[in-house]
Coordinates of N, CA and C in Angstrom, one line a residue:
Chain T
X1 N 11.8 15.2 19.0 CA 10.6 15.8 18.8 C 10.5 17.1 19.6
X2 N 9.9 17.9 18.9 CA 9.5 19.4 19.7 C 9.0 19.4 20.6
X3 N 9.6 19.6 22.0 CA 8.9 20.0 23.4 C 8.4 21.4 23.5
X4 N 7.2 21.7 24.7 CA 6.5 22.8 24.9 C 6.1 22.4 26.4
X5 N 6.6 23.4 27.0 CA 6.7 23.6 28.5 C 6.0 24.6 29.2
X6 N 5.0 24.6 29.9 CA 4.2 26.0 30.3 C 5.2 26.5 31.4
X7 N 5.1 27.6 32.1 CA 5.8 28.2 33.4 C 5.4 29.3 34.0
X8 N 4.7 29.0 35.3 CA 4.0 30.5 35.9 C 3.3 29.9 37.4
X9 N 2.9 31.4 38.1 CA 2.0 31.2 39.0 C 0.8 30.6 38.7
X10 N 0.5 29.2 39.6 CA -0.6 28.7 39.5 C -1.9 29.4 40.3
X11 N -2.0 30.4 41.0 CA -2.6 31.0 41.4 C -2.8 32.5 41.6
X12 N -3.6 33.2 40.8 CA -3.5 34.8 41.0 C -4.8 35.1 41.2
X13 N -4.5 36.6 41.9 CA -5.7 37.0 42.7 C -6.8 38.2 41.7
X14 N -7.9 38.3 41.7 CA -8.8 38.7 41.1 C -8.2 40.0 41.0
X15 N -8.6 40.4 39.7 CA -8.5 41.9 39.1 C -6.6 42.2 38.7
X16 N -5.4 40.9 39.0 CA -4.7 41.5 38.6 C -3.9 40.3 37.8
X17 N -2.7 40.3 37.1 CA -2.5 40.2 35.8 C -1.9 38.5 35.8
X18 N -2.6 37.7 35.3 CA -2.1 36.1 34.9 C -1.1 36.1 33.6
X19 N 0.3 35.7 34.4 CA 1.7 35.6 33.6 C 2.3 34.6 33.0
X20 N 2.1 34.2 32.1 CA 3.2 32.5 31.5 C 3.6 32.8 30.3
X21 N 4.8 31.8 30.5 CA 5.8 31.7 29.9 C 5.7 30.2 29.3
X22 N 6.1 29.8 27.9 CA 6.0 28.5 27.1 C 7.8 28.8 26.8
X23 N 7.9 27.7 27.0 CA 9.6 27.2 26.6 C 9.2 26.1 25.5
X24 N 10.5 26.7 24.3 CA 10.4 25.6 23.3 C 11.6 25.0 23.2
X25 N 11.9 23.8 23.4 CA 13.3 22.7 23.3 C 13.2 21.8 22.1
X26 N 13.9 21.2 21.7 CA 13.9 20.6 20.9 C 13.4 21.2 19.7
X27 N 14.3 22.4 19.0 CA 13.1 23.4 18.0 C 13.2 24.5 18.2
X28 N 13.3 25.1 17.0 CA 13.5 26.6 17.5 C 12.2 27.4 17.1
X29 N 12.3 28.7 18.1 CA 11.1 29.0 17.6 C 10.8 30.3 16.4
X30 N 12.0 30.0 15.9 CA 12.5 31.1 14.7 C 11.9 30.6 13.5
X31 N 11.4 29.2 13.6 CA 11.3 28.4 12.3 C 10.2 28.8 11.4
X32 N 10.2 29.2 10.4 CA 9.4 29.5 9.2 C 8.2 28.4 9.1
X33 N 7.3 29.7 8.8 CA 6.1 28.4 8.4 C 5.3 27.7 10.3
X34 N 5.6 28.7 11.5 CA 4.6 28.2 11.9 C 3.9 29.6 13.0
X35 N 3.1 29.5 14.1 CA 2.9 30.4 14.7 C 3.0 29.6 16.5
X36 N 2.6 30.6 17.5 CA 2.8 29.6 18.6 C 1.8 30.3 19.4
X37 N 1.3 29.4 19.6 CA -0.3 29.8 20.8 C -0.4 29.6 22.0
X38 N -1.5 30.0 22.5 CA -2.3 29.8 23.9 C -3.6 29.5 23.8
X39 N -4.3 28.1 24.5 CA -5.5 27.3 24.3 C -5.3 27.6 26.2
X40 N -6.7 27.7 26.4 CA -6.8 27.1 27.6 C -8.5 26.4 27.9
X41 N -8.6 25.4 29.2 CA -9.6 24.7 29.3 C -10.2 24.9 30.6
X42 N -11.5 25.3 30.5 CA -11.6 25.5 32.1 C -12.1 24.3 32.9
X43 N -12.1 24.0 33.6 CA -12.4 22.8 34.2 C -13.5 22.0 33.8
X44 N -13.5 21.2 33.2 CA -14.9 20.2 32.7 C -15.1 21.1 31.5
X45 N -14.5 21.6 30.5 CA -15.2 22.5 29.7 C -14.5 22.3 28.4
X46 N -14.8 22.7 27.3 CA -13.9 22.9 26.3 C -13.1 23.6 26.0
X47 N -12.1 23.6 25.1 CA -10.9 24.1 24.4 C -11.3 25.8 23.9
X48 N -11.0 27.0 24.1 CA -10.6 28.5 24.0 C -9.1 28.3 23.6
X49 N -9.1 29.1 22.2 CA -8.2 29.6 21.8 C -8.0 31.1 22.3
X50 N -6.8 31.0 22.5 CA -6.8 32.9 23.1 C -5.5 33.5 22.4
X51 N -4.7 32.9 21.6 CA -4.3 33.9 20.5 C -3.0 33.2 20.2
X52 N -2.3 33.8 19.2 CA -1.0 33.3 18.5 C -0.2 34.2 18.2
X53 N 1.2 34.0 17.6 CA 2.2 34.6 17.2 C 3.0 34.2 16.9
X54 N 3.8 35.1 15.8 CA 5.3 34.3 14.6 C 6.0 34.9 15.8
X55 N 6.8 34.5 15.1 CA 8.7 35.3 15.8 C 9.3 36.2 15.2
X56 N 8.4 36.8 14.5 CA 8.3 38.3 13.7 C 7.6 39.1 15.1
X57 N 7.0 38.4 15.7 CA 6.0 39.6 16.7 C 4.6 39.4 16.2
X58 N 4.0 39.5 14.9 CA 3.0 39.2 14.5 C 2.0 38.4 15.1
X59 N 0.9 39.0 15.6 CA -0.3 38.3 16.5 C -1.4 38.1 15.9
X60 N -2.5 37.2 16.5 CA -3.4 36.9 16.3 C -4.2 37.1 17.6
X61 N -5.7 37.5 17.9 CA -6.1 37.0 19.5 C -7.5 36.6 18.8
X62 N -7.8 36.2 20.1 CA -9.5 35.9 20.0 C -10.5 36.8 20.3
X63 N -11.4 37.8 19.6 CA -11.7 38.6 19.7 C -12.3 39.3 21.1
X64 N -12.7 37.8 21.9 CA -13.8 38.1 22.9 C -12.9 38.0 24.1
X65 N -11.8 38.2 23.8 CA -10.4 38.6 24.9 C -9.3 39.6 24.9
X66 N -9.5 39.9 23.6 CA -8.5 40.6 23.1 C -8.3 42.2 23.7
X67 N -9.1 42.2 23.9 CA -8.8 43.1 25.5 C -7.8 43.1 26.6
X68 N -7.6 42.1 26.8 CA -6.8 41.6 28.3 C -5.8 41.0 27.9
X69 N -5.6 40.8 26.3 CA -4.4 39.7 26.1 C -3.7 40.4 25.9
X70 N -2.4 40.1 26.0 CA -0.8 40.1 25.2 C 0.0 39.0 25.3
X71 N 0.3 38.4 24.3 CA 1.1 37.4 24.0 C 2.7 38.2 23.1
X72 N 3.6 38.1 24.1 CA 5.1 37.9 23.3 C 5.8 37.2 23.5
X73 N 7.2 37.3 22.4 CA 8.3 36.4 21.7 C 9.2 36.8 22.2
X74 N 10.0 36.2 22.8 CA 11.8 36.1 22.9 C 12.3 35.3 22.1
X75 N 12.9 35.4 21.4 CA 14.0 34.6 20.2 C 15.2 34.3 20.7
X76 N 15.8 35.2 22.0 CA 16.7 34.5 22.2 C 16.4 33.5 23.5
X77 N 15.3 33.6 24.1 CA 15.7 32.8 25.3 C 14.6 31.3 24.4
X78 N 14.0 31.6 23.4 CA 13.6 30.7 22.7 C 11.7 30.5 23.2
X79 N 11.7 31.3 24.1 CA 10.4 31.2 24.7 C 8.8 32.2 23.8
X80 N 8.0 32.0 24.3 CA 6.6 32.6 24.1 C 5.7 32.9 25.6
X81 N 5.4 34.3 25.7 CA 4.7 34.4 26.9 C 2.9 34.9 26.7
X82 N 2.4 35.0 27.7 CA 0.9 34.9 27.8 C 0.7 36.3 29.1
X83 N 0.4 37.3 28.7 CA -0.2 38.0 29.8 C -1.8 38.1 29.5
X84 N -2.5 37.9 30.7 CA -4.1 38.3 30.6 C -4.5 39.3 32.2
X85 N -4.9 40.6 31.7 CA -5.1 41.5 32.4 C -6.6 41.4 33.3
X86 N -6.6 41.8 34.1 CA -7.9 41.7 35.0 C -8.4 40.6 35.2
X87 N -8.0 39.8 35.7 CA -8.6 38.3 35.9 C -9.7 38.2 36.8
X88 N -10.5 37.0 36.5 CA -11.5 36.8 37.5 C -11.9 35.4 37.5
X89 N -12.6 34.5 38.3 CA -12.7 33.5 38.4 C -12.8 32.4 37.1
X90 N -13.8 33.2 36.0 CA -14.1 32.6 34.5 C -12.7 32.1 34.4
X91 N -11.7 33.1 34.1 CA -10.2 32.9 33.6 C -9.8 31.4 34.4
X92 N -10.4 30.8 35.4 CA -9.6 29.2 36.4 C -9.8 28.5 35.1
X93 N -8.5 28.2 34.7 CA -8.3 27.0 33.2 C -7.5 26.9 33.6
X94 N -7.0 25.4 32.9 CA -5.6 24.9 32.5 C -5.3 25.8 31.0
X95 N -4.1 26.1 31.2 CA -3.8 27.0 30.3 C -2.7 26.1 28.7
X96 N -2.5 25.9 27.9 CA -1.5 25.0 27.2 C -0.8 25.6 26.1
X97 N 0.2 25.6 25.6 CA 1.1 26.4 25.1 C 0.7 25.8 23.8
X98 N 1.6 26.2 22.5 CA 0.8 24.8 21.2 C 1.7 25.5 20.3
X99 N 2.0 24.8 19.1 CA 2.4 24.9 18.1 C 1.8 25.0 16.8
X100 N 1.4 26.0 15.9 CA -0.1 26.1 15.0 C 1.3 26.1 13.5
X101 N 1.1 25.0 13.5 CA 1.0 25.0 11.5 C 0.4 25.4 10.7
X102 N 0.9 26.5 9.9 CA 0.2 27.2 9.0 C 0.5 27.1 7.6
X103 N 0.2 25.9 6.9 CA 0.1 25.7 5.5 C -1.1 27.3 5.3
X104 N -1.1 27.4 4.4 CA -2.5 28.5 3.6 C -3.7 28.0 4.0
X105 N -4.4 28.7 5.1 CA -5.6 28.3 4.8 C -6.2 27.3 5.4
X106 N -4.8 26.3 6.6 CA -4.9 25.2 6.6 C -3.9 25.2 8.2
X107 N -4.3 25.6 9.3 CA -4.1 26.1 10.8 C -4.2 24.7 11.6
X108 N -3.4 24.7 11.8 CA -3.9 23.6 13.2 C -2.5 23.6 14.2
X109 N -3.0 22.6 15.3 CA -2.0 22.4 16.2 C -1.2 21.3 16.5
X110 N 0.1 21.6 16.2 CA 1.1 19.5 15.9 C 1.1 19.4 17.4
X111 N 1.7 20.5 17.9 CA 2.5 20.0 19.4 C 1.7 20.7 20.5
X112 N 1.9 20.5 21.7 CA 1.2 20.8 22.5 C 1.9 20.8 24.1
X113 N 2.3 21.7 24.9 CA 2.4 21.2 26.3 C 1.6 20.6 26.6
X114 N 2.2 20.5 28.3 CA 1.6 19.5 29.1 C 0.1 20.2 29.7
X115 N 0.3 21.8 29.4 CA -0.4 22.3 30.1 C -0.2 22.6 31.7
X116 N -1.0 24.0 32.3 CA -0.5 24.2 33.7 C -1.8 24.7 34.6
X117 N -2.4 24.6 35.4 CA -3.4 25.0 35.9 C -3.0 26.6 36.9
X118 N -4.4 27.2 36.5 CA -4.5 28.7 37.1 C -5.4 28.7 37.8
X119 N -5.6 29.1 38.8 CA -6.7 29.4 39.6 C -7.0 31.1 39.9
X120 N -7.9 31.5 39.2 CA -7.9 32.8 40.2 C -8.8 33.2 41.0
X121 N -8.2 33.5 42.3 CA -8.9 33.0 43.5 C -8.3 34.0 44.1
X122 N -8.6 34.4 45.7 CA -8.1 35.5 46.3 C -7.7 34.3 47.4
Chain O
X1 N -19.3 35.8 15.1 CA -18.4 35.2 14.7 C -18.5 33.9 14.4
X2 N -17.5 33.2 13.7 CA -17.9 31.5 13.1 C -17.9 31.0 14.5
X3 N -18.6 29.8 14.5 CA -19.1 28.9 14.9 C -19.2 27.3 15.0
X4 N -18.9 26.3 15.2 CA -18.7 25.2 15.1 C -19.5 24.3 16.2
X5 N -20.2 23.4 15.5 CA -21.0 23.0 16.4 C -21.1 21.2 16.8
X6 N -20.9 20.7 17.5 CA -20.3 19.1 18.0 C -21.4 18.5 19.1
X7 N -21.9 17.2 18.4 CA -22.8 17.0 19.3 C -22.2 16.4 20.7
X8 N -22.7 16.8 22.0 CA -22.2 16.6 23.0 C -21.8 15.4 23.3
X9 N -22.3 14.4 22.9 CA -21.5 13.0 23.0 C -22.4 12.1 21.9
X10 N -21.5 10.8 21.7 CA -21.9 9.5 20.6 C -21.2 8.1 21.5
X11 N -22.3 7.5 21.4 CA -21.7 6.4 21.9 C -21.8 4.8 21.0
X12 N -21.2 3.9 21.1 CA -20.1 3.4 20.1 C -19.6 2.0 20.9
X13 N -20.0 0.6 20.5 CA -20.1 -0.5 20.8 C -18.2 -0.9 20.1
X14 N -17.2 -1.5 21.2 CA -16.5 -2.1 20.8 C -16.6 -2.7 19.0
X15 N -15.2 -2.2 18.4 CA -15.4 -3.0 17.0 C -16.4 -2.5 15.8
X16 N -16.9 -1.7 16.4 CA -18.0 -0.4 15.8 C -17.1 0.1 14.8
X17 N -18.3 1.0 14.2 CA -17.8 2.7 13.4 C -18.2 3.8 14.2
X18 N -17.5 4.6 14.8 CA -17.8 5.7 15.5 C -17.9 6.9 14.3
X19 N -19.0 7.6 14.4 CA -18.7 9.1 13.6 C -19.2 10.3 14.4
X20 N -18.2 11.3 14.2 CA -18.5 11.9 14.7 C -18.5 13.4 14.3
X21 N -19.6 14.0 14.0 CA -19.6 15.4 13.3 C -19.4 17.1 14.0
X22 N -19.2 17.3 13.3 CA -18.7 19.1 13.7 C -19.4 20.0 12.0
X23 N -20.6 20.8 12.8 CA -20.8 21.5 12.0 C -20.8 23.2 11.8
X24 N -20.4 23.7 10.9 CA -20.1 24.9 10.4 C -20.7 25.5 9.5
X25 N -21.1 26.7 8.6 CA -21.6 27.7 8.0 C -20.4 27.3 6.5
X26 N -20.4 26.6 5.5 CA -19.5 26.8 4.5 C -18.4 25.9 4.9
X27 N -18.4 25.3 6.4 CA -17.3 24.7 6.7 C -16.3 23.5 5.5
X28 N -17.0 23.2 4.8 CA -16.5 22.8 3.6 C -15.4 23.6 2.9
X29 N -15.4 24.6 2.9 CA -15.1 25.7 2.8 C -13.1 25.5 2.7
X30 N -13.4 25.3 4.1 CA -12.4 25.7 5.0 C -11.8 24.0 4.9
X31 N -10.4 24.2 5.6 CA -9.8 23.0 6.1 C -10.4 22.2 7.9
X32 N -10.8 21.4 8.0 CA -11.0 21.2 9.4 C -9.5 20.1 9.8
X33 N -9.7 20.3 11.5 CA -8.8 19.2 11.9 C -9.5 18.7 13.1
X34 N -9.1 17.6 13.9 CA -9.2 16.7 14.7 C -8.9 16.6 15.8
X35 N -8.7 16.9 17.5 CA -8.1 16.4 18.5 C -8.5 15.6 19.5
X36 N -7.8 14.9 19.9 CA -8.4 14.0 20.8 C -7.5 14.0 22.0
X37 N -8.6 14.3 23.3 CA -8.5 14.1 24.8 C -8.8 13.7 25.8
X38 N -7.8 12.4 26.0 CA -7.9 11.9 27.5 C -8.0 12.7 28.8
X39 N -8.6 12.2 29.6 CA -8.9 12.6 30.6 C -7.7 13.1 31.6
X40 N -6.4 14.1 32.1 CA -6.0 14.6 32.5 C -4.4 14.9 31.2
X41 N -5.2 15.1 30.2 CA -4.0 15.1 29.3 C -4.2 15.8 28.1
X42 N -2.9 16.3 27.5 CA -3.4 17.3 26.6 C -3.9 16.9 25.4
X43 N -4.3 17.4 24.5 CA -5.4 17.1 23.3 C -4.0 17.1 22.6
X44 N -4.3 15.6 21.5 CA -3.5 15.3 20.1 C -4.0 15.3 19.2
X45 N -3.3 15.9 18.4 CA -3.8 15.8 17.1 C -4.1 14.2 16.3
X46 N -5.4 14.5 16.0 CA -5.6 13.2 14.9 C -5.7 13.1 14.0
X47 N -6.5 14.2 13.2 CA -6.7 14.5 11.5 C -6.3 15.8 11.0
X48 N -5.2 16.1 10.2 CA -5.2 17.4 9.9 C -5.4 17.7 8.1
X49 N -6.3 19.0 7.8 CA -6.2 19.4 6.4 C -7.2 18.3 6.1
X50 N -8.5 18.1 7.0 CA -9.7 17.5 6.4 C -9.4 15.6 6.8
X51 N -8.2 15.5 6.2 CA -8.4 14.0 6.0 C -7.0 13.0 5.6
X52 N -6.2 13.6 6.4 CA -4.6 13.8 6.8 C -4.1 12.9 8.4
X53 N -3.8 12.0 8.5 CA -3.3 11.7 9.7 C -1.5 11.6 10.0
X54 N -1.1 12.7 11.5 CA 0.0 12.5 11.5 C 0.3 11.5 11.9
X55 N 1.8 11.2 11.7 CA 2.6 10.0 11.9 C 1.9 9.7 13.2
X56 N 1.9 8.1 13.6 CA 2.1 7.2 14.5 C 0.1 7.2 14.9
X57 N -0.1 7.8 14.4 CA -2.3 7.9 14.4 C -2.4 6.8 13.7
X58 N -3.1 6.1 14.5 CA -3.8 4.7 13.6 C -4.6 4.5 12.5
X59 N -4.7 4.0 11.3 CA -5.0 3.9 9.8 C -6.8 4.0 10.2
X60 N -7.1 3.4 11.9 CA -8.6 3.5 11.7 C -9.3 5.2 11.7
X61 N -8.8 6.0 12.4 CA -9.0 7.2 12.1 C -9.0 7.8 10.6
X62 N -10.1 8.6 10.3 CA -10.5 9.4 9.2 C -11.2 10.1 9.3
X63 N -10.8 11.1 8.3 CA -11.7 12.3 8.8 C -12.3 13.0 6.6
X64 N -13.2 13.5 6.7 CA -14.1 14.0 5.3 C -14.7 15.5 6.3
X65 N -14.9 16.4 4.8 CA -15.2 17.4 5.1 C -15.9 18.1 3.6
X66 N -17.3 18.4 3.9 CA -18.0 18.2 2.8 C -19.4 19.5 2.6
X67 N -19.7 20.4 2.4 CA -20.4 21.0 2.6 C -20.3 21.9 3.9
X68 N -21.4 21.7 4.7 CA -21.4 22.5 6.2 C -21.0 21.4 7.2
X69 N -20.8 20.4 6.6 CA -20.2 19.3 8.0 C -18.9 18.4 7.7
X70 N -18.2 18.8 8.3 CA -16.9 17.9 8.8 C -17.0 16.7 9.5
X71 N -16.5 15.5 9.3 CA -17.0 14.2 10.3 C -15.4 13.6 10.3
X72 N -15.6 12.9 11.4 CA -14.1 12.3 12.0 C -14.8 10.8 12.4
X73 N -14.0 9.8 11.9 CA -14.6 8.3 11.5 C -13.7 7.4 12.3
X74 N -14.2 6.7 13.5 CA -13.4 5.5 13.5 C -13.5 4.0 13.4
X75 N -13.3 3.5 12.5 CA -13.6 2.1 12.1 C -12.7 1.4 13.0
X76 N -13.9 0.4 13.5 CA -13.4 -0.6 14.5 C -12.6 -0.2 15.5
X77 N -13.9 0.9 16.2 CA -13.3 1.6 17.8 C -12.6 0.7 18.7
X78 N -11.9 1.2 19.1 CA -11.4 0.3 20.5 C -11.5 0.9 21.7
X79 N -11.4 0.6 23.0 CA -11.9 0.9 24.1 C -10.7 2.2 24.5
X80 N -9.4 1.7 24.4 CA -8.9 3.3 24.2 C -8.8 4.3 23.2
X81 N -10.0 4.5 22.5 CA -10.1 5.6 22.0 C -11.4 6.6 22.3
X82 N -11.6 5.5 23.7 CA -12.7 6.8 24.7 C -12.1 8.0 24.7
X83 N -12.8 9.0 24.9 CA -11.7 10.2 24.7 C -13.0 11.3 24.5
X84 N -12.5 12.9 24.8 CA -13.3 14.0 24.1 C -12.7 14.1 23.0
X85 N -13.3 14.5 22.0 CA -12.7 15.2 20.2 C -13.1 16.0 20.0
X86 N -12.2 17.2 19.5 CA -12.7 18.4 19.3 C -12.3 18.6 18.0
X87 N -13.1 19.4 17.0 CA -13.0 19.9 15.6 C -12.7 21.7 15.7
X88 N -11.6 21.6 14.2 CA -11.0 22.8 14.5 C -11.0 23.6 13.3
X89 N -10.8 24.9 13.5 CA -11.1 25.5 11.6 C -10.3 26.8 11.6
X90 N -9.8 27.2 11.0 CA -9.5 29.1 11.2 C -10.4 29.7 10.2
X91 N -10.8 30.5 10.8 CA -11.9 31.5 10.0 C -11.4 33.4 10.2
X92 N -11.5 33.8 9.2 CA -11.1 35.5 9.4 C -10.1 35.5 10.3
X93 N -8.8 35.0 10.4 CA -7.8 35.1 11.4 C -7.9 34.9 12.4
X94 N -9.3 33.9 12.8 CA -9.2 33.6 14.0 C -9.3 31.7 14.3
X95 N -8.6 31.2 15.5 CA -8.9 29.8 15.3 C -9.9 29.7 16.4
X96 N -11.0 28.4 15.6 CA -12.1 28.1 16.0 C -12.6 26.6 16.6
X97 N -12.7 26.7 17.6 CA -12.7 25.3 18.1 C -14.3 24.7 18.4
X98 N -14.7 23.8 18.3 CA -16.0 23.1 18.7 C -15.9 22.5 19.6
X99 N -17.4 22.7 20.1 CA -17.6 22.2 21.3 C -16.8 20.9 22.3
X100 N -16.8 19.9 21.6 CA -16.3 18.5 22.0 C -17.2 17.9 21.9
X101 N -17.2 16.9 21.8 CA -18.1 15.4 21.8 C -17.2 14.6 22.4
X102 N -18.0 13.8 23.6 CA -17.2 12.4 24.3 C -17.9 11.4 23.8
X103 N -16.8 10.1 23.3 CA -17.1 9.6 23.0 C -16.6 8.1 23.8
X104 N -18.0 7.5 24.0 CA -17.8 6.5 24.8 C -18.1 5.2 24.6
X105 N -17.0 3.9 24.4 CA -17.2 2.9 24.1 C -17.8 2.0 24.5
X106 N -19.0 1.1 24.9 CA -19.5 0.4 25.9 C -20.5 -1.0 24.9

């Protein structure tokens, strides 16, 4: 089965840049027909999507972030990364890497890390 | 932007039918899906493409999607399937998540 592995500093300081990195094993992430995301949850709260991408480079974000995001692909180390610029306390979520199946019209998420927690905090 | 809306919680007698709705603008429309999340663990998929379960998801889950509301059905709840569920949609290139609903068996 496809694994998804988050990797980063669990804690960064207000106003500068929250870094991760999703490793995919079991799977490559060259495979046709899907995209690879970033969900995160803030503590007691619900699920934010914060954006996707093929292994073309091709992105997606969530509008009301898309300011701050950049999500890119490595093909060869097999990975997907997450940058979010200016951080501030809102941004303290567990962050989770994800796998989005994209039949037409028809998006969702098979796999999922374990997830990683961020704090931003001085 | 779209919207999806989940009532904050339903609660749900052992051996019950749990249902539980997510509503949207046309959401009929669209395909919805399903996740469910334990408490220090990541959200799994339960229903995908309206009314689709992947492998090893128990036959009591179901899910319909009909107008403006999408509903996720569990016949003869069991006590571990306490959990949050969240309903999901892409809309204009963006993916859309609802609220959550916890749902608690007692």
């Amino acid at each position: 089965h496809l694994q998804l592995q988050e990797s980063g500093p669990g804690l960064v300081k207000p106003s500068e840049t929250l870094s991760l990195t999703c490793t995919v094993s079991r799977g490559s992430i060259s495979s046709t027909g899907f995209f690879w995301g970033w969900i995160r949850q803030p503590p007691g709260k619900g699920l934010e999507w914060i954006g996707s991408i093929h292994y073309t480079g091709s992105t997606y974000y969530n509008p009301s972030l898309k300011s701050r995001v950049t999500i890119s692909v490595d093909t060869s180390k097999n990975q997907f990364s997450l940058q979010l610029s200016s951080v501030t306390a809102a941004d303290t979520a567990v962050y989770y890497c994800a796998r989005l199946n994209i039949p037409p019209g028809n998006y969702y998420f098979d796999y999922w890390g374990q997830g990683t927690l961020v704090t931003a905090s001085s | 932007s779209y919207e999806l809306t989940q009532p904050p919680s339903v609660s749900v007698s052992p051996r019950q039918t749990a249902s539980i709705t997510c509503s949207g603008d046309k959401l009929g429309d669209k395909f919805a899906c399903w996740y469910q999340q334990k408490p220090g663990q990541s959200p799994v998929l339960v229903i995908y493409q309206d009314n689709k379960r992947p492998s090893g998801i128990p036959e009591r889950f179901s899910g319909s999607n009909s107008g403006n509301t999408a509903t996720l059905t569990i016949s003869g709840t069991q006590t571990m399937d306490e959990a949050d569920y969240y309903c999901q949609a892409w809309d204009s290139s963006t993916v859309v998540f609802g609220g959550g609903t916890k749902l608690t068996v007692l």
